[in-house]
Each structure stands twice: as C-alpha cells, then as structure tokens.
CSV table of C-alpha atoms in Angstrom, one decimal:
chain,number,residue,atom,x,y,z
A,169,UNK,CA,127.9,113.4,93.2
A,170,UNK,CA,128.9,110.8,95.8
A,171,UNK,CA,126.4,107.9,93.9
A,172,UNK,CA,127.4,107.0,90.3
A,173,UNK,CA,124.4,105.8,87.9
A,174,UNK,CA,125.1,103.6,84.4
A,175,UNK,CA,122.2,101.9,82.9
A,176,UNK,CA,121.7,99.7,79.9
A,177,UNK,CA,120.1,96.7,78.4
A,178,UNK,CA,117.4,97.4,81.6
A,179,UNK,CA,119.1,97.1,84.5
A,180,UNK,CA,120.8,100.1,86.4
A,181,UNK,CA,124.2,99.6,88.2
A,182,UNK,CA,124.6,101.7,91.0
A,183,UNK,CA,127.7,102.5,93.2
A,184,UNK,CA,128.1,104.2,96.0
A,185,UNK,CA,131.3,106.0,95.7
A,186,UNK,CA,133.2,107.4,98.6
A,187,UNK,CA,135.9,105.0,98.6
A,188,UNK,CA,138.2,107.2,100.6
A,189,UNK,CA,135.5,107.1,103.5
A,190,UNK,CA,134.9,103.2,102.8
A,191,UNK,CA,131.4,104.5,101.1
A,192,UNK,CA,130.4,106.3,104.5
A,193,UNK,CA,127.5,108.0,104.0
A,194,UNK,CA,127.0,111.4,104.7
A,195,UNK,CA,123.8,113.7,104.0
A,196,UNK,CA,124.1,114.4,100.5
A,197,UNK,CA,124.7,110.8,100.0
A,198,UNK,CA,121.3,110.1,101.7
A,199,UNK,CA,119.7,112.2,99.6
A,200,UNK,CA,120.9,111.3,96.2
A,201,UNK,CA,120.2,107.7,97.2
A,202,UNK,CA,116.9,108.4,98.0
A,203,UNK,CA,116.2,110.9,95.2
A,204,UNK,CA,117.4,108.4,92.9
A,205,UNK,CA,115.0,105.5,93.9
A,206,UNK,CA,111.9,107.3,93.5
A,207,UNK,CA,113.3,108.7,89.3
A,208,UNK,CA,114.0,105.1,89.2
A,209,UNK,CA,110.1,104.7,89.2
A,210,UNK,CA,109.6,106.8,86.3
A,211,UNK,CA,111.9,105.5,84.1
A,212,UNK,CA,110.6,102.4,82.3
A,213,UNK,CA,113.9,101.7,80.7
A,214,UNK,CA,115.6,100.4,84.3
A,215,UNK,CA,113.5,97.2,85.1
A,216,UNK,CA,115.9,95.6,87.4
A,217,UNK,CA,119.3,97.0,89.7
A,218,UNK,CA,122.5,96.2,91.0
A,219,UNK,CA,123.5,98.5,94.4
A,220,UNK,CA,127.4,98.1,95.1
A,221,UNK,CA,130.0,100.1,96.7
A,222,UNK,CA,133.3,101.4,95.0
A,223,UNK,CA,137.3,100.6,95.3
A,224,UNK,CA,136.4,97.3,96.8
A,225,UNK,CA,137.5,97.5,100.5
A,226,UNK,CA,133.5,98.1,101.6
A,227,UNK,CA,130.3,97.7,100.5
A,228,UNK,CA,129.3,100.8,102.8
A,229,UNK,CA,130.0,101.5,106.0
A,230,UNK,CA,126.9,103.6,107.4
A,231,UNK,CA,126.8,106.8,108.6
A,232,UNK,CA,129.8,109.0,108.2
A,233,UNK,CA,130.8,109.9,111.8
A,234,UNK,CA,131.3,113.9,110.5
A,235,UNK,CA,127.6,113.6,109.6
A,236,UNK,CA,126.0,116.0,112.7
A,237,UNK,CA,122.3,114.8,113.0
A,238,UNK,CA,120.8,117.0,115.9
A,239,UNK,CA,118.4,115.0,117.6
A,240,UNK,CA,115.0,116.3,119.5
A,241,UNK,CA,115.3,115.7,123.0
A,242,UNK,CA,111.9,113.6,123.3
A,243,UNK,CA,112.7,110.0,124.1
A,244,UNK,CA,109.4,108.9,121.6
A,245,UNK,CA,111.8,110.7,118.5
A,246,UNK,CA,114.9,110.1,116.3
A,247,UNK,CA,116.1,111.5,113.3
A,248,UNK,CA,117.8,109.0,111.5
A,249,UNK,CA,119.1,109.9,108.1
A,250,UNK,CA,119.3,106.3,106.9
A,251,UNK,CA,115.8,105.3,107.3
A,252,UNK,CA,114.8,107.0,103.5
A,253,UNK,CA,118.1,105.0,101.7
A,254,UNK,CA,116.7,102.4,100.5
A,255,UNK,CA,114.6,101.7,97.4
A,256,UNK,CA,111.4,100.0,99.6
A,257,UNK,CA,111.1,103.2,101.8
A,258,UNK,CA,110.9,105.1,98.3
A,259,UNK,CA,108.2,103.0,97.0
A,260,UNK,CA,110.2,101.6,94.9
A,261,UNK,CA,109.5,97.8,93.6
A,262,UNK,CA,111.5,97.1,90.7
A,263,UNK,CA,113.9,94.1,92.4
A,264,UNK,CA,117.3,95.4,93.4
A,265,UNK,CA,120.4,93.2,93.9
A,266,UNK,CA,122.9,94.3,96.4
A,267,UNK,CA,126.6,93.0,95.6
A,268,UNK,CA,129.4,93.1,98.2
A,269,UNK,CA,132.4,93.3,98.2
A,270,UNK,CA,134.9,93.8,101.7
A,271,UNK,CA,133.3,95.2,104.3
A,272,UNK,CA,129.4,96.1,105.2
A,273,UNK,CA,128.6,97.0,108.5
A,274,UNK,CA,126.1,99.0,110.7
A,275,UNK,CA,123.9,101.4,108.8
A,276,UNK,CA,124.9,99.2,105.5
A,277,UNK,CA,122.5,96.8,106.8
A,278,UNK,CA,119.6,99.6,106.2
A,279,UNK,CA,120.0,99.0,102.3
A,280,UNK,CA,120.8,95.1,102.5
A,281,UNK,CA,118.0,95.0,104.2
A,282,UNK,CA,115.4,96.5,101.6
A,283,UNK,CA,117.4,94.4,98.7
A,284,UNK,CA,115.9,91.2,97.1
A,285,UNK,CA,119.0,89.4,97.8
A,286,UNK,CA,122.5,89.8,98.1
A,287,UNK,CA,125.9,88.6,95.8
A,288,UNK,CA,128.9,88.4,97.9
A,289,UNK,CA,132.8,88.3,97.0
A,290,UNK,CA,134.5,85.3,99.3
A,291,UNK,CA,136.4,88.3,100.8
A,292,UNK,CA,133.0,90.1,102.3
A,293,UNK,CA,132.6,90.7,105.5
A,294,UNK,CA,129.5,91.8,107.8
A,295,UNK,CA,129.7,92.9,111.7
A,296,UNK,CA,127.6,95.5,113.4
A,297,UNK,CA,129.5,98.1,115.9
A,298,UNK,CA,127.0,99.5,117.7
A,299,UNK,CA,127.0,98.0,121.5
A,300,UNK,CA,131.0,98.0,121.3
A,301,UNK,CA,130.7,102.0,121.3
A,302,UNK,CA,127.2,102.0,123.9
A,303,UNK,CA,125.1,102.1,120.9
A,304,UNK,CA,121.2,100.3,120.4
A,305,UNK,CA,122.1,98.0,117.6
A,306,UNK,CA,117.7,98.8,116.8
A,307,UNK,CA,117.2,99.9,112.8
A,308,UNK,CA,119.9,97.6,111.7
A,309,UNK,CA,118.9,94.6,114.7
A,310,UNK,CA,115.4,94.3,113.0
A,311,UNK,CA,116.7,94.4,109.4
A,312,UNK,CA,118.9,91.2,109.6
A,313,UNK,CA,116.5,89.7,112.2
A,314,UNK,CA,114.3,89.3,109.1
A,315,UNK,CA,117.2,88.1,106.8
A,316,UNK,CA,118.7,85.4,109.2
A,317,UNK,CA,117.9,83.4,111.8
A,318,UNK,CA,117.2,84.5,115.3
A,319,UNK,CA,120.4,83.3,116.9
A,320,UNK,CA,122.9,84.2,114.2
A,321,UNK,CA,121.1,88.2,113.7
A,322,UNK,CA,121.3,88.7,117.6
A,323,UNK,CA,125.3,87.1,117.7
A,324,UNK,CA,126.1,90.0,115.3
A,325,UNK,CA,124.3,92.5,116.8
A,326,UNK,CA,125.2,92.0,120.4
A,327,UNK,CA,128.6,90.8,120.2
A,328,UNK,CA,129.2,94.2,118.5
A,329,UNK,CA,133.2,94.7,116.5
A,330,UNK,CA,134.5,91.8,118.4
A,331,UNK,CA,132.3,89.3,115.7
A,332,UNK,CA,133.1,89.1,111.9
A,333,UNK,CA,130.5,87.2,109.5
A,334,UNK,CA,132.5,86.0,107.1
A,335,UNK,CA,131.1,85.5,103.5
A,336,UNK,CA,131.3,81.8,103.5
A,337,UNK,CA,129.0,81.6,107.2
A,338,UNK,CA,126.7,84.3,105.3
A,339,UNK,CA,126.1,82.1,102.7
A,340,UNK,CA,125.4,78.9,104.8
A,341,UNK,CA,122.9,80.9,106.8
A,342,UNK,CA,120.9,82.1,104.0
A,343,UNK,CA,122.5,86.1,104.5
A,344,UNK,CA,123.8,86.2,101.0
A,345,UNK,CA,122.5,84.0,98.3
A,346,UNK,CA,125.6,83.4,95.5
A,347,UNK,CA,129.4,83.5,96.4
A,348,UNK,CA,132.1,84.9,93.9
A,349,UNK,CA,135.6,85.4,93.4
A,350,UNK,CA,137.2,88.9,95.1
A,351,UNK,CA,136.4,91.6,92.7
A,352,UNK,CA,133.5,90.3,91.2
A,353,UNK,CA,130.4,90.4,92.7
A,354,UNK,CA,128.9,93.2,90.6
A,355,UNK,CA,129.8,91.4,87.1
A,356,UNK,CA,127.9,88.4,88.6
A,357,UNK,CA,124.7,90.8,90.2
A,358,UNK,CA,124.8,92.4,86.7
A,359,UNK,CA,124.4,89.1,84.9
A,360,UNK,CA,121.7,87.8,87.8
A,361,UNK,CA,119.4,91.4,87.0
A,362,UNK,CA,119.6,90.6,83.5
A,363,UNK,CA,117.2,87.8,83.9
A,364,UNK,CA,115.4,89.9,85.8
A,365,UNK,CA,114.9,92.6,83.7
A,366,UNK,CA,114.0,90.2,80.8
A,367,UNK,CA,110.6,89.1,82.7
A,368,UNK,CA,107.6,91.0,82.0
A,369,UNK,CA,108.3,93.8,84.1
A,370,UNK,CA,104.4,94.3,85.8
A,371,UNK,CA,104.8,90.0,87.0
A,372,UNK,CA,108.6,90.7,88.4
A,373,UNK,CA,107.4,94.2,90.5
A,374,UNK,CA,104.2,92.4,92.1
A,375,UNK,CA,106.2,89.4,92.9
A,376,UNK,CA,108.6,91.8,94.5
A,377,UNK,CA,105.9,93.5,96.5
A,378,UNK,CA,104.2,90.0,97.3
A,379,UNK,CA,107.5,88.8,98.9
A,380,UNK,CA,107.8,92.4,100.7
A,381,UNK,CA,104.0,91.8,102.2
A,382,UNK,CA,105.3,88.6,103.5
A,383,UNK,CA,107.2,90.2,106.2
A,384,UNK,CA,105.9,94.0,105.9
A,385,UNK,CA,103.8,93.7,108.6
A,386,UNK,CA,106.3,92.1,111.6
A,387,UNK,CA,109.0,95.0,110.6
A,388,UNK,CA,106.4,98.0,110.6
A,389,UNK,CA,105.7,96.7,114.5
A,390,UNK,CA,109.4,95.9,115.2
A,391,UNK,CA,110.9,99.4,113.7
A,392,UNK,CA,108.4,101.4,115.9
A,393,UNK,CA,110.0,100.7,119.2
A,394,UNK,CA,113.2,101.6,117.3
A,395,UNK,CA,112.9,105.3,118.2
A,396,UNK,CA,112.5,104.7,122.4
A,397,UNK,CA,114.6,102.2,122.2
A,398,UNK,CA,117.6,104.1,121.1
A,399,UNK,CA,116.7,107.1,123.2
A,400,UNK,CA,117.4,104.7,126.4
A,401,UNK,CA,119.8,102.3,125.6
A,402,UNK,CA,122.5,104.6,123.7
A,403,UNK,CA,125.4,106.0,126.5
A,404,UNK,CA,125.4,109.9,126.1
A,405,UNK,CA,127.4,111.1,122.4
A,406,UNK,CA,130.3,112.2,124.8
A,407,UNK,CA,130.8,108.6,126.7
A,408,UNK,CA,130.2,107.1,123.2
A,409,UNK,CA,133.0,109.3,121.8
A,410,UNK,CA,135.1,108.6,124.7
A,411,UNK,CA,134.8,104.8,123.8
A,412,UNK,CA,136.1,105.7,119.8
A,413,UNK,CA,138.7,107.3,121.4
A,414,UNK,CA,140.1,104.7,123.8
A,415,UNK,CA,139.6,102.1,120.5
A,416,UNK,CA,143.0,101.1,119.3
A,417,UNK,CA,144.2,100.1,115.7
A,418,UNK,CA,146.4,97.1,115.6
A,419,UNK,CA,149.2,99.2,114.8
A,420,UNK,CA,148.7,101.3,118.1
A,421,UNK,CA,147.3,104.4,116.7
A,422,UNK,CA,144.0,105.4,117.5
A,423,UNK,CA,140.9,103.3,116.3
A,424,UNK,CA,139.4,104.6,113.1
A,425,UNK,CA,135.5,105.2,112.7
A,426,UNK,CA,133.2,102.5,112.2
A,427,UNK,CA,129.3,101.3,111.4
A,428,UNK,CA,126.5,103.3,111.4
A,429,UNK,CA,128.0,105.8,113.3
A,430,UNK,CA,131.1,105.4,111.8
A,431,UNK,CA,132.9,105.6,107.9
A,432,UNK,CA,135.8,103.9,108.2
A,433,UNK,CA,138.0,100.9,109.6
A,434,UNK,CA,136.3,98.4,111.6
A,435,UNK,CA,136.9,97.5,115.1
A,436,UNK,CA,140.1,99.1,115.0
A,437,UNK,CA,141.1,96.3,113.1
A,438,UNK,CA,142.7,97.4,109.1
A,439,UNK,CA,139.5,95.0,107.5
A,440,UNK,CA,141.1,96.4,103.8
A,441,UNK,CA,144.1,94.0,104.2
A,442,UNK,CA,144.0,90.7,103.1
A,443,UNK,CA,143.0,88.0,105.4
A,444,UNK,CA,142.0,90.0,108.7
A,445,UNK,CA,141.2,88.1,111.3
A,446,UNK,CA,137.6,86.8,111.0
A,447,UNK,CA,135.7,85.7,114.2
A,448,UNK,CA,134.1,83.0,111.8
C-alpha cells in the first residue's frame, strides 16, 4: 500500500507514502487514492480529512516518471492518470485539508487543487516543471489559475523549474491559508478538521459543494481544451527525455526527475536540503 489511512475522533489523516520517490505517484497510487475517496463516502464516521505526504521532503511530486501511460494517437485524447486523484473527481464532498510540507510540484497541484484549503510548513515550496522539459503546463495551469491570481498562477507555470514559490509568497497570495513551523503542518490540519468535523456534517458537505459550484463551471470549460492542448504543445517524449537528460544537479551529476512527469528532485536543484535557493 503506497497510501496510509488513520481515522479517529471524525476526521481521517491521510498520507501518501513513497518517501523514497518524494511521494511520486505511480499507478497503483492512483488508484488507491481514488478508491479510497469514493469508501470515504460511505463511511459516516470520517466527516472531515487531512491529505499530507510522508518523510517531510515533499508533499508529492506528481507522476512517477517510471509510470508508462500509452497515449492514443488522436490529438482530441489523453490519458492522464492523475485526473481521478482527487476527492472532487470522486464525488466526494466531505472538506479535505491538504498540509504541506517541502516540496509540491506539477501533478501535486491536481489534488491541491480539489482541497478546501491548504496548511503549509515555512519550509514548503511549490513550482511547476513542465515547460522547462517542453511540457503544456494545461491540468495543473487551470488548477492554480483558480486558486491564485492570474499573474502569479501563469509566473509559475511558464517560468517552469527556474521559479520557486516559497511558503511565505503562498501565503500572501492567498495559495495556502495558515503557515507553521517545519514538521508540522499535519498536527495543525488535524486540529483545523477537527472543527470541521464537529459541525453538523449535512451543513459542512453542502457548504463544500456550494463553494465548489462557485467555480465548477469556469474549470469544466477550461479543463476541456486540456486534452488538444497537450497534444500540440508537448515536444515529442524522446526530445523531452533528451531535455531530463541534459538537466544537471548542482553537484554535476545528472538532473533527477521532477513534477508531473517526474518523482523526484526538482530542477536539478537537491530542494530536500535546507535553505535551497528560492526564486521568491
């Protein structure tokens, strides 16, 4: 099982848990992820959840770049693994609190996005990879275009691993909603759900689903250009390889995987140690 479960007192903490791949997710991570939001709807003792990732280095770092998606070669079609993660595309309403610690970048953003709000450690960092390796930033582009505002979502979509959010710019912006101390973001989102789950659990699920109708309708239209949008902007899988391959850690060996299509290190940059440079 790459996603760990503990439940009491009404609220569900859930962790992603492939810290040796910075909480990558492969295919059977997609599917316990999504298998597990929809039993979440039957079971009337979780009323409220906190989504984190373990080992505290990422939040989640997309797609594991091992994952082999074939594609169909129709421009009008994509299969994306990621696009059944999160709790809203499981029908899912009971409010989910995403806390993050380190790094969340790329397909990360699929499951920030469909959280009520976010809890960050000062130490958490967001970027987006995808045009640095001659991907269309499209999926993720539209999920924090809703979360932020204009100028700020498109800086860290188009500026691709040379821009770092940092926690405290995420904060001012609106991104993430309550700042904590390294290492304890999910103690903080625990005590946040706890309220929630202590409201009559009928009021708190259509207030969730009011505040998702708010916006519903802008991201259906948005996310359906997603598909053509990727089949002509992305460079070819081998040109994008080639561009992983000519991406250069720090310490001069090559670049690690990153973002959605990625798993690991950022930007070539090591974003585990303490104080990497941030762009903000």
């Amino acid at each position: 099982m790459t996603v760990r479960t503990e439940s009491a007192d009404g609220v569900a903490l859930i962790t992603l848990d492939r810290p040796e791949r910075h909480n990558a997710i492969d295919l059977a991570t997609a599917d316990e992820l999504a298998s597990l939001w929809r039993e979440l709807r039957f079971d009337d003792t979780v009323r409220a959840a906190v989504l984190t990732g373990a080992g505290g280095r990422a939040f989640c770092t997309g797609i594991d770049r091992s994952v082999d998606v074939p594609q169909p070669s129709s421009p009008y079609s994509v299969d994306d693994p990621l696009l059944h993660i999160g709790p809203k595309a499981n029908d899912l309403w009971k409010p989910v609190i995403a806390a993050v610690e380190g790094m969340a970048c790329g397909g990360a953003f699929y499951l920030l996005g469909e959280a009520e709000f976010l809890i960050a450690a000062e130490n958490a960092t967001f970027f987006d990879p995808h045009t640095t390796y001659g991907m269309v930033s499209a999926y993720e582009a539209v999920f924090m275009a809703q979360r932020m505002p204009y100028g700020e979502a498109a800086r860290l979509a188009l500026m691709g691993t040379a821009e770092r959010l940092g926690a405290s710019r995420a904060y001012q912006i609106g991104l993430v909603s309550e700042l904590t101390a390294p290492g304890t973001a999910a103690e903080v989102a625990l005590r946040r759900a706890a309220v929630l789950a202590a409201q009559p659990t009928g009021a708190v699920q259509g207030t969730v689903r009011a505040l998702w109708a708010a916006k519903e309708a802008a991201r259906a239209q948005a996310l359906a250009h997603a598909p053509q949008l990727i089949a002509l902007g992305n460079l070819p899988p081998d040109r994008q390889a080639g561009l992983f391959a000519e991406r250069k850690r720090q310490d001069g060996r090559p670049g690690e995987q990153d973002g959605k299509e990625g798993g690991d290190q950022g930007g070539g940059q090591d974003s585990s140690r303490s104080g990497h440079p941030l762009i903000r």
